[in-house]
Amino acid sequence: MRAFMALELPEAFADEVAGISRALAASVEGRFVSAENHHLTLAFLGEVGEAEARSAMAALDEACAGTGPVGLRATGLGTFGRARDATLWLGIEKDPQLMALAERVRSELSTRGLAYDEKDFLPHVTLARRARMPRGALGGLAFPQPDEATRVTLFRSILGPDGARYKPLYTVEL
Ligand code: ATP
Ligand code: MG
């Protein structure tokens, strides 16, 4: 199965992210992520078997032990890729607690011999893929109020023709 670990967005923050996404969809063409799929990836594992998935759950437990809620503060929009075919995301501040949590998650995965994507952690919430970014600035967006994330979840990702569907496999409350 295809798996990744992510912070779930708290309700108020998620509602506001959904609002930004709706506003953007009015001026940007692209494949927008549905609101229930918004999340902040901590580590992308890719293809794992049942035993590895169980091991990832143990890694999550260990990484989150003794950790409290993690601050979420939006910093602005960003893109990966070309302007005509971009991944559009909402950047999240590199809060020390958030960075430390991602670090612990990744190190607990490594300890168990589980591989993950090793690109530097850049906290973000993906809003759209295959986006055609307009030239001008995207004005008039209301960014979310700072909030705290309290749930870290191991998700299974089921790819389909209309994008991915995520199924929570295991959640730890911070
Ligand atoms: P689709 O791939 O159909 O556009 P998706 O990207 O939402 O859908 P996945 O590719 O399974 O679904 O990705 C799940 C999560 O992991 C997303 O947050 C995605 O950005 C992240 N992710 C996927 N591939 C990688 C990768 N190679 N490195 C880092 N993060 C990744
Ligand atoms: Mg993908």
Coordinates of N, CA, C and O and ligand atoms in Angstrom, one line a residue:
M1 N 0.8 -1.2 0.0 CA 0.0 0.0 0.0 C 0.9 1.2 0.0 O 2.0 1.2 0.5
R2 N 0.3 2.3 -0.5 CA 1.0 3.6 -0.5 C 0.7 4.4 0.8 O -0.5 4.5 1.1
A3 N 1.7 4.8 1.5 CA 1.4 5.4 2.8 C 2.2 6.7 3.0 O 3.3 6.9 2.5
F4 N 1.6 7.5 3.9 CA 2.3 8.7 4.3 C 1.8 9.1 5.7 O 0.8 8.7 6.2
M5 N 2.7 9.9 6.4 CA 2.3 10.4 7.7 C 2.0 11.9 7.6 O 2.8 12.6 7.0
A6 N 1.0 12.3 8.3 CA 0.6 13.7 8.2 C 0.0 14.3 9.4 O -0.6 13.5 10.2
L7 N 0.1 15.6 9.6 CA -0.7 16.3 10.6 C -2.1 16.5 10.0 O -2.2 17.0 8.9
E8 N -3.1 16.2 10.8 CA -4.5 16.6 10.4 C -4.6 18.1 10.8 O -4.1 18.6 11.7
L9 N -5.4 18.8 10.0 CA -5.7 20.2 10.3 C -6.8 20.3 11.3 O -7.9 19.7 11.1
P10 N -6.7 21.1 12.3 CA -7.8 21.3 13.2 C -9.0 22.0 12.5 O -8.8 22.7 11.5
E11 N -10.2 21.9 13.1 CA -11.4 22.2 12.3 C -11.4 23.7 11.9 O -11.7 24.0 10.7
A12 N -11.1 24.6 12.7 CA -11.2 26.0 12.4 C -10.2 26.4 11.3 O -10.5 27.0 10.3
F13 N -9.0 25.9 11.4 CA -7.9 26.1 10.4 C -8.3 25.5 9.1 O -8.2 26.1 8.0
A14 N -8.8 24.2 9.2 CA -9.3 23.5 8.0 C -10.4 24.3 7.2 O -10.4 24.4 6.0
D15 N -11.3 24.8 8.0 CA -12.4 25.6 7.4 C -11.8 26.8 6.6 O -12.3 27.1 5.5
E16 N -10.9 27.4 7.2 CA -10.3 28.6 6.6 C -9.4 28.3 5.4 O -9.4 29.0 4.4
V17 N -8.8 27.1 5.4 CA -8.0 26.7 4.3 C -8.9 26.3 3.1 O -8.7 26.7 2.0
A18 N -10.1 25.7 3.5 CA -11.1 25.4 2.5 C -11.6 26.7 1.8 O -11.8 26.7 0.6
G19 N -11.7 27.7 2.6 CA -12.2 29.0 2.1 C -11.2 29.6 1.1 O -11.5 30.1 0.1
I20 N -9.9 29.6 1.5 CA -8.8 30.1 0.6 C -8.9 29.3 -0.7 O -8.7 29.9 -1.8
S21 N -9.0 28.0 -0.6 CA -9.0 27.1 -1.8 C -10.2 27.5 -2.7 O -10.0 27.6 -3.9
R22 N -11.3 27.7 -2.1 CA -12.5 28.1 -2.9 C -12.2 29.4 -3.6 O -12.5 29.6 -4.8
A23 N -11.6 30.4 -2.9 CA -11.4 31.7 -3.5 C -10.4 31.5 -4.6 O -10.5 32.2 -5.7
L24 N -9.3 30.7 -4.4 CA -8.3 30.5 -5.5 C -8.9 29.8 -6.7 O -8.5 30.2 -7.8
A25 N -9.8 28.9 -6.5 CA -10.4 28.1 -7.6 C -11.1 29.1 -8.6 O -11.3 28.7 -9.7
A26 N -11.5 30.2 -8.1 CA -12.2 31.2 -8.9 C -11.2 31.8 -9.9 O -11.7 32.2 -11.0
S27 N -9.9 31.9 -9.6 CA -9.0 32.6 -10.5 C -7.9 31.7 -11.0 O -7.1 32.1 -11.9
V28 N -7.8 30.5 -10.5 CA -6.7 29.6 -10.9 C -7.3 28.3 -11.5 O -8.2 27.7 -10.8
E29 N -6.8 27.9 -12.7 CA -7.3 26.6 -13.2 C -6.4 25.6 -12.6 O -5.2 25.8 -12.5
G30 N -6.9 24.4 -12.3 CA -6.1 23.4 -11.8 C -6.9 22.3 -11.1 O -8.2 22.4 -11.1
R31 N -6.3 21.2 -10.7 CA -7.0 20.2 -10.0 C -6.9 20.4 -8.5 O -5.8 20.2 -7.9
F32 N -7.9 21.0 -7.9 CA -7.9 21.4 -6.5 C -8.2 20.2 -5.6 O -9.0 19.3 -6.0
V33 N -7.4 20.2 -4.5 CA -7.6 19.1 -3.6 C -8.9 19.3 -2.8 O -9.2 20.4 -2.4
S34 N -9.7 18.3 -2.6 CA -10.9 18.5 -1.9 C -10.6 18.8 -0.4 O -9.6 18.3 0.1
A35 N -11.5 19.5 0.2 CA -11.2 20.0 1.5 C -10.9 18.9 2.5 O -10.1 19.1 3.4
E36 N -11.6 17.8 2.4 CA -11.4 16.7 3.4 C -10.0 16.1 3.2 O -9.6 15.3 4.1
N37 N -9.4 16.3 2.1 CA -8.0 15.8 1.9 C -6.9 16.7 2.3 O -5.7 16.4 2.1
H38 N -7.2 17.9 2.7 CA -6.1 18.8 3.1 C -5.4 18.3 4.3 O -6.0 17.8 5.3
H39 N -4.1 18.4 4.3 CA -3.2 17.8 5.4 C -1.8 18.4 5.3 O -1.5 19.0 4.3
L40 N -1.0 18.2 6.3 CA 0.4 18.6 6.2 C 1.2 17.3 6.3 O 1.3 16.7 7.4
T41 N 1.9 17.0 5.2 CA 2.7 15.7 5.2 C 4.0 15.9 6.1 O 4.7 16.9 5.9
L42 N 4.2 15.0 6.9 CA 5.4 14.9 7.7 C 6.5 14.0 7.1 O 7.7 14.3 7.1
A43 N 6.0 12.9 6.5 CA 6.9 12.0 5.8 C 6.1 11.2 4.9 O 5.0 10.7 5.2
F44 N 6.7 11.0 3.6 CA 6.0 10.2 2.6 C 6.8 8.9 2.5 O 8.0 8.9 2.2
L45 N 6.1 7.8 2.8 CA 6.7 6.5 2.9 C 6.7 5.8 1.5 O 7.6 5.0 1.2
G46 N 5.7 6.0 0.7 CA 5.5 5.3 -0.5 C 5.0 3.9 -0.2 O 4.3 3.7 0.7
E47 N 5.4 3.0 -1.1 CA 4.9 1.6 -1.0 C 5.4 0.8 0.2 O 6.6 0.7 0.4
V48 N 4.5 0.3 1.1 CA 4.9 -0.5 2.2 C 4.0 -1.7 2.3 O 2.8 -1.7 1.8
G49 N 4.5 -2.7 3.0 CA 3.6 -3.9 3.2 C 3.0 -3.8 4.6 O 3.1 -2.8 5.3
E50 N 2.2 -4.8 5.0 CA 1.4 -4.8 6.3 C 2.4 -4.7 7.4 O 2.1 -3.9 8.4
A51 N 3.5 -5.4 7.4 CA 4.4 -5.4 8.5 C 5.1 -4.1 8.7 O 5.2 -3.5 9.8
E52 N 5.4 -3.5 7.5 CA 6.0 -2.1 7.6 C 5.0 -1.1 8.1 O 5.4 -0.2 8.8
A53 N 3.8 -1.3 7.7 CA 2.7 -0.3 8.1 C 2.6 -0.4 9.6 O 2.5 0.6 10.3
R54 N 2.6 -1.6 10.2 CA 2.6 -1.8 11.6 C 3.8 -1.1 12.3 O 3.7 -0.5 13.3
S55 N 4.9 -1.3 11.7 CA 6.2 -0.7 12.2 C 6.1 0.8 12.2 O 6.6 1.5 13.1
A56 N 5.5 1.3 11.1 CA 5.3 2.8 11.0 C 4.4 3.3 12.1 O 4.6 4.4 12.6
M57 N 3.4 2.5 12.5 CA 2.5 2.9 13.6 C 3.3 3.0 14.9 O 3.1 4.0 15.7
A58 N 4.2 2.1 15.1 CA 5.1 2.1 16.3 C 6.0 3.3 16.3 O 6.2 4.0 17.3
A59 N 6.5 3.6 15.1 CA 7.3 4.8 14.9 C 6.6 6.1 15.3 O 7.1 7.0 15.9
L60 N 5.3 6.1 14.9 CA 4.5 7.3 15.2 C 4.2 7.4 16.7 O 4.4 8.5 17.2
D61 N 3.9 6.3 17.3 CA 3.7 6.3 18.8 C 5.0 6.9 19.5 O 4.9 7.8 20.3
E62 N 6.1 6.4 19.1 CA 7.4 6.8 19.7 C 7.7 8.2 19.5 O 8.1 9.0 20.3
A63 N 7.5 8.6 18.2 CA 7.8 10.0 17.8 C 7.0 11.0 18.5 O 7.4 12.2 18.8
C64 N 5.7 10.6 18.8 CA 4.8 11.6 19.4 C 4.7 11.5 20.9 O 4.1 12.4 21.5
A65 N 5.4 10.5 21.5 CA 5.3 10.4 23.0 C 5.7 11.7 23.7 O 6.8 12.2 23.4
G66 N 4.9 12.1 24.6 CA 5.3 13.3 25.3 C 5.2 14.6 24.6 O 5.6 15.7 25.1
T67 N 4.7 14.6 23.3 CA 4.6 15.8 22.5 C 3.2 16.5 22.7 O 2.2 15.8 22.6
G68 N 3.2 17.8 22.9 CA 1.9 18.5 22.9 C 1.5 19.0 21.6 O 2.2 18.7 20.6
P69 N 0.4 19.7 21.5 CA -0.1 20.3 20.3 C 1.0 21.1 19.6 O 1.8 21.7 20.3
V70 N 0.9 21.2 18.3 CA 1.9 21.8 17.5 C 1.3 23.1 16.8 O 0.2 23.0 16.2
G71 N 2.0 24.2 16.9 CA 1.5 25.5 16.3 C 1.4 25.4 14.8 O 2.3 24.9 14.2
L72 N 0.3 25.9 14.3 CA 0.2 26.1 12.8 C -0.1 27.5 12.5 O -1.0 28.1 13.0
R73 N 0.8 28.1 11.7 CA 0.7 29.5 11.3 C 0.9 29.6 9.8 O 2.0 29.2 9.3
A74 N 0.0 30.1 9.0 CA 0.1 30.2 7.6 C 1.1 31.3 7.3 O 1.1 32.4 7.9
T75 N 2.0 31.1 6.3 CA 3.0 32.1 5.9 C 2.7 32.7 4.5 O 3.3 33.7 4.2
G76 N 1.8 32.1 3.7 CA 1.5 32.6 2.4 C 1.5 31.4 1.4 O 1.7 30.3 1.7
L77 N 1.2 31.8 0.1 CA 1.1 30.8 -0.9 C 2.5 30.5 -1.5 O 3.4 31.4 -1.5
G78 N 2.7 29.3 -2.1 CA 3.9 29.0 -2.8 C 3.6 28.0 -3.8 O 2.5 27.4 -3.9
T79 N 4.6 27.7 -4.7 CA 4.4 26.7 -5.7 C 5.7 25.9 -5.9 O 6.8 26.3 -5.6
F80 N 5.4 24.7 -6.4 CA 6.5 23.8 -6.9 C 6.3 23.7 -8.3 O 5.1 23.7 -8.8
G81 N 7.4 23.6 -9.1 CA 7.2 23.3 -10.5 C 7.1 24.5 -11.3 O 7.3 25.7 -10.9
R82 N 6.6 24.3 -12.6 CA 6.5 25.4 -13.5 C 5.2 26.2 -13.3 O 4.2 25.6 -12.9
A83 N 5.2 27.5 -13.6 CA 4.1 28.3 -13.4 C 2.8 27.8 -14.2 O 1.7 28.0 -13.7
R84 N 3.1 27.2 -15.3 CA 2.0 26.7 -16.1 C 1.5 25.3 -15.7 O 0.5 24.8 -16.2
D85 N 2.2 24.7 -14.8 CA 1.9 23.3 -14.4 C 2.4 23.2 -13.0 O 3.4 22.4 -12.7
A86 N 1.8 23.9 -12.0 CA 2.4 24.0 -10.7 C 1.6 23.2 -9.7 O 0.5 22.9 -9.8
T87 N 2.3 22.9 -8.6 CA 1.7 22.4 -7.4 C 1.6 23.7 -6.5 O 2.6 24.3 -6.2
L88 N 0.3 24.0 -6.2 CA 0.1 25.3 -5.4 C -0.2 24.9 -4.0 O -1.0 24.0 -3.7
W89 N 0.5 25.6 -3.1 CA 0.3 25.2 -1.6 C 0.3 26.4 -0.7 O 0.7 27.5 -1.1
L90 N -0.2 26.2 0.5 CA -0.2 27.2 1.5 C 1.0 26.8 2.4 O 1.1 25.7 3.0
G91 N 2.0 27.7 2.6 CA 3.1 27.5 3.4 C 2.8 27.6 4.9 O 1.9 28.4 5.3
I92 N 3.4 26.8 5.7 CA 3.2 26.8 7.2 C 4.6 27.2 7.8 O 5.6 26.6 7.4
E93 N 4.5 28.0 8.8 CA 5.7 28.5 9.5 C 6.5 27.3 10.1 O 5.9 26.3 10.6
K94 N 7.8 27.4 10.0 CA 8.7 26.4 10.5 C 8.8 26.5 12.0 O 9.9 26.9 12.6
D95 N 7.7 26.3 12.7 CA 7.6 26.4 14.1 C 8.6 25.3 14.7 O 8.6 24.2 14.2
P96 N 9.4 25.7 15.7 CA 10.3 24.7 16.2 C 9.7 23.4 16.7 O 10.3 22.3 16.5
Q97 N 8.5 23.4 17.3 CA 7.8 22.2 17.7 C 7.5 21.3 16.5 O 7.6 20.1 16.5
L98 N 7.0 22.0 15.4 CA 6.6 21.3 14.2 C 7.9 20.6 13.6 O 7.8 19.5 13.2
M99 N 8.9 21.4 13.5 CA 10.2 20.9 12.9 C 10.7 19.7 13.7 O 11.1 18.7 13.1
A100 N 10.6 19.8 15.0 CA 11.1 18.8 15.9 C 10.3 17.5 15.7 O 10.8 16.4 15.7
L101 N 9.0 17.7 15.6 CA 8.1 16.5 15.4 C 8.4 15.8 14.1 O 8.5 14.6 14.1
A102 N 8.6 16.6 13.0 CA 8.9 15.9 11.7 C 10.2 15.2 11.8 O 10.4 14.1 11.3
E103 N 11.2 15.8 12.5 CA 12.5 15.2 12.7 C 12.4 13.9 13.5 O 13.0 12.9 13.1
R104 N 11.6 13.9 14.5 CA 11.4 12.7 15.3 C 10.7 11.6 14.5 O 11.1 10.4 14.6
V105 N 9.7 12.0 13.8 CA 8.9 11.0 13.0 C 9.9 10.3 12.0 O 10.0 9.1 11.9
R106 N 10.7 11.2 11.3 CA 11.7 10.6 10.3 C 12.7 9.8 11.0 O 13.1 8.7 10.5
S107 N 13.2 10.2 12.2 CA 14.3 9.4 12.8 C 13.7 8.1 13.3 O 14.4 7.1 13.2
E108 N 12.5 8.1 13.8 CA 11.9 6.8 14.3 C 11.6 5.9 13.1 O 11.7 4.6 13.2
L109 N 11.3 6.4 11.9 CA 11.2 5.6 10.7 C 12.5 5.0 10.4 O 12.6 3.7 10.1
S110 N 13.5 5.8 10.4 CA 14.9 5.3 10.0 C 15.3 4.2 11.0 O 15.9 3.2 10.5
T111 N 15.1 4.4 12.3 CA 15.5 3.4 13.3 C 14.9 2.1 13.0 O 15.5 1.1 13.2
R112 N 13.7 2.1 12.4 CA 13.0 0.8 12.1 C 13.3 0.3 10.6 O 12.6 -0.6 10.2
G113 N 14.2 1.0 10.0 CA 14.6 0.6 8.6 C 13.5 0.9 7.6 O 13.5 0.3 6.5
L114 N 12.6 1.9 7.9 CA 11.6 2.3 7.0 C 12.1 3.5 6.2 O 12.5 4.5 6.7
A115 N 12.0 3.4 4.9 CA 12.4 4.5 4.0 C 11.3 5.5 3.8 O 10.1 5.2 3.9
Y116 N 11.7 6.8 3.6 CA 10.8 7.8 3.3 C 11.5 8.8 2.4 O 12.7 8.8 2.2
D117 N 10.7 9.7 1.8 CA 11.2 10.7 0.9 C 12.1 11.7 1.8 O 11.6 12.3 2.7
E118 N 13.4 11.8 1.4 CA 14.3 12.5 2.2 C 14.5 14.0 1.9 O 15.4 14.6 2.4
K119 N 13.7 14.5 1.0 CA 13.8 15.9 0.7 C 13.6 16.7 2.0 O 12.9 16.3 2.9
D120 N 14.3 17.9 2.1 CA 14.2 18.7 3.3 C 12.7 18.9 3.6 O 11.9 19.2 2.7
F121 N 12.3 18.9 4.9 CA 10.9 19.1 5.2 C 10.6 20.6 5.1 O 11.1 21.5 5.7
L122 N 9.6 20.9 4.2 CA 9.1 22.2 3.9 C 7.6 22.2 4.2 O 6.8 21.7 3.4
P123 N 7.2 22.6 5.4 CA 5.8 22.4 5.8 C 4.8 23.2 4.9 O 5.0 24.4 4.8
H124 N 3.9 22.5 4.4 CA 2.9 23.1 3.5 C 1.6 22.2 3.4 O 1.7 21.0 3.7
V125 N 0.6 22.9 3.0 CA -0.7 22.2 2.7 C -0.9 22.3 1.2 O -1.1 23.5 0.7
T126 N -0.9 21.2 0.5 CA -1.2 21.3 -1.0 C -2.6 21.7 -1.2 O -3.5 21.0 -0.7
L127 N -2.8 22.7 -2.1 CA -4.2 23.1 -2.4 C -4.6 22.7 -3.8 O -5.8 22.4 -4.0
A128 N -3.6 22.7 -4.7 CA -4.0 22.3 -6.1 C -2.8 21.7 -6.8 O -1.6 22.1 -6.5
R129 N -3.1 20.8 -7.8 CA -2.0 20.3 -8.7 C -2.4 20.7 -10.1 O -3.5 21.0 -10.4
R130 N -1.3 20.6 -10.9 CA -1.6 21.0 -12.3 C -2.2 22.3 -12.5 O -3.0 22.6 -13.3
A131 N -1.7 23.2 -11.6 CA -2.3 24.6 -11.6 C -1.6 25.5 -12.7 O -0.4 25.4 -12.8
R132 N -2.4 26.3 -13.3 CA -1.9 27.3 -14.2 C -1.9 28.6 -13.5 O -3.0 29.2 -13.3
M133 N -0.8 29.1 -13.1 CA -0.7 30.3 -12.2 C -0.8 31.5 -13.1 O -0.1 31.7 -14.0
P134 N -1.8 32.4 -12.7 CA -1.9 33.7 -13.5 C -0.7 34.6 -13.2 O 0.0 34.4 -12.2
R135 N -0.5 35.6 -14.1 CA 0.7 36.4 -13.9 C 0.7 37.3 -12.7 O 1.7 37.4 -12.0
G136 N -0.4 37.9 -12.5 CA -0.5 39.0 -11.5 C -0.6 38.3 -10.1 O -0.5 37.1 -9.9
A137 N -0.6 39.2 -9.1 CA -0.7 38.7 -7.7 C -2.1 38.2 -7.4 O -3.1 38.6 -8.1
L138 N -2.2 37.2 -6.5 CA -3.5 36.7 -6.1 C -3.9 37.4 -4.9 O -3.5 37.1 -3.8
G139 N -4.8 38.4 -5.1 CA -5.1 39.3 -3.9 C -6.3 38.9 -3.2 O -7.0 37.9 -3.6
G140 N -6.6 39.6 -2.1 CA -7.9 39.4 -1.4 C -8.1 38.1 -0.7 O -9.3 37.7 -0.5
L141 N -7.0 37.4 -0.4 CA -7.2 36.1 0.3 C -7.1 36.3 1.8 O -6.2 37.0 2.3
A142 N -8.0 35.7 2.5 CA -8.0 35.7 4.0 C -7.3 34.5 4.5 O -7.7 33.4 4.4
F143 N -6.1 34.7 5.0 CA -5.3 33.6 5.5 C -5.8 33.1 6.9 O -6.4 33.9 7.6
P144 N -5.7 31.8 7.2 CA -6.2 31.3 8.4 C -5.6 31.9 9.7 O -4.4 32.3 9.7
Q145 N -6.4 32.0 10.7 CA -5.8 32.4 12.0 C -4.9 31.2 12.5 O -5.2 30.1 12.3
P146 N -3.9 31.6 13.3 CA -3.0 30.6 13.8 C -3.8 29.6 14.7 O -4.8 30.0 15.3
D147 N -3.4 28.3 14.7 CA -4.1 27.3 15.4 C -3.1 26.2 15.8 O -1.9 26.4 15.7
E148 N -3.6 25.2 16.4 CA -2.8 24.1 16.9 C -3.2 22.8 16.4 O -4.4 22.5 16.4
A149 N -2.3 22.0 15.9 CA -2.7 20.6 15.4 C -2.5 19.6 16.5 O -1.5 19.7 17.3
T150 N -3.4 18.7 16.6 CA -3.4 17.7 17.7 C -3.4 16.3 17.3 O -3.5 15.4 18.1
R151 N -3.5 16.1 16.0 CA -3.6 14.7 15.5 C -2.6 14.4 14.4 O -2.5 15.1 13.4
V152 N -1.8 13.3 14.6 CA -0.9 12.9 13.6 C -1.4 11.5 13.1 O -1.6 10.6 14.0
T153 N -1.5 11.3 11.8 CA -2.1 10.1 11.3 C -1.2 9.5 10.2 O -0.7 10.2 9.4
L154 N -1.2 8.1 10.3 CA -0.6 7.4 9.2 C -1.8 7.1 8.2 O -2.8 6.5 8.6
F155 N -1.6 7.6 7.0 CA -2.7 7.4 6.0 C -2.2 6.4 4.9 O -1.1 6.4 4.5
R156 N -3.2 5.7 4.4 CA -3.0 5.0 3.2 C -3.6 5.8 2.1 O -4.6 6.5 2.2
S157 N -2.9 5.9 1.0 CA -3.3 6.7 -0.2 C -3.7 5.8 -1.3 O -2.9 5.0 -1.7
I158 N -4.9 5.9 -1.7 CA -5.4 5.1 -2.8 C -5.6 6.0 -4.1 O -6.4 6.9 -4.1
L159 N -4.7 5.8 -5.0 CA -4.7 6.7 -6.2 C -5.8 6.3 -7.1 O -6.1 5.1 -7.3
G160 N -6.4 7.3 -7.7 CA -7.5 7.0 -8.6 C -7.5 8.0 -9.7 O -6.7 9.0 -9.7
P161 N -8.3 7.9 -10.7 CA -8.3 8.8 -11.9 C -8.6 10.2 -11.5 O -8.2 11.2 -12.1
D162 N -9.4 10.4 -10.4 CA -9.8 11.8 -10.0 C -8.9 12.2 -8.8 O -9.4 13.0 -8.0
G163 N -7.7 11.7 -8.7 CA -6.9 12.1 -7.6 C -6.9 11.0 -6.5 O -7.4 9.9 -6.8
A164 N -6.2 11.3 -5.4 CA -6.1 10.2 -4.4 C -7.2 10.3 -3.4 O -7.8 11.3 -3.2
R165 N -7.5 9.1 -2.8 CA -8.4 9.0 -1.6 C -7.5 8.6 -0.5 O -6.6 7.7 -0.6
Y166 N -7.7 9.2 0.7 CA -6.8 8.9 1.8 C -7.7 8.1 2.9 O -8.8 8.5 3.2
K167 N -7.1 7.1 3.4 CA -7.7 6.3 4.4 C -6.9 6.3 5.7 O -5.7 5.8 5.6
P168 N -7.4 6.8 6.8 CA -6.6 6.9 8.0 C -6.4 5.4 8.5 O -7.3 4.6 8.6
L169 N -5.1 5.1 8.8 CA -4.8 3.7 9.4 C -4.6 3.8 10.9 O -4.9 2.8 11.6
Y170 N -4.0 4.9 11.3 CA -3.6 5.0 12.7 C -3.4 6.4 13.1 O -2.7 7.1 12.4
T171 N -4.0 6.8 14.2 CA -3.8 8.2 14.7 C -3.3 8.3 16.1 O -3.7 7.5 16.9
V172 N -2.4 9.3 16.3 CA -1.9 9.6 17.6 C -2.4 11.0 18.0 O -2.2 11.9 17.2
E173 N -2.9 11.2 19.2 CA -3.3 12.5 19.6 C -2.2 13.2 20.4 O -1.6 12.5 21.2
L174 N -1.9 14.4 20.0 CA -0.7 15.1 20.7 C -1.2 15.7 22.0 O -2.4 16.2 22.0
Ligands
ATP1 P1 -2.0 12.5 -6.7 O1 -0.6 11.9 -6.6 O2 -3.0 11.6 -7.4 O3 -2.0 13.9 -7.2 P2 -1.7 12.9 -3.9 O4 -0.4 13.6 -4.2 O5 -2.7 13.7 -3.0 O6 -2.5 12.6 -5.2 P3 -0.1 10.9 -3.0 O7 0.8 11.0 -4.2 O8 -0.3 9.5 -2.5 O9 -1.5 11.5 -3.2 O10 0.6 11.7 -1.9 C1 0.2 11.7 -0.5 C2 0.9 12.8 0.2 O11 2.3 12.6 0.2 C3 0.7 14.2 -0.4 O12 0.8 15.2 0.6 C4 1.9 14.4 -1.3 O13 2.2 15.7 -1.5 C5 3.0 13.7 -0.5 N1 3.9 13.1 -1.5 C6 3.7 12.3 -2.5 N2 4.8 11.9 -3.1 C7 5.8 12.5 -2.5 C8 7.2 12.5 -2.6 N3 7.8 11.8 -3.6 N4 7.9 13.2 -1.8 C9 7.4 13.9 -0.8 N5 6.0 13.9 -0.6 C10 5.3 13.2 -1.4
MG2 MG 1.1 12.7 -5.5

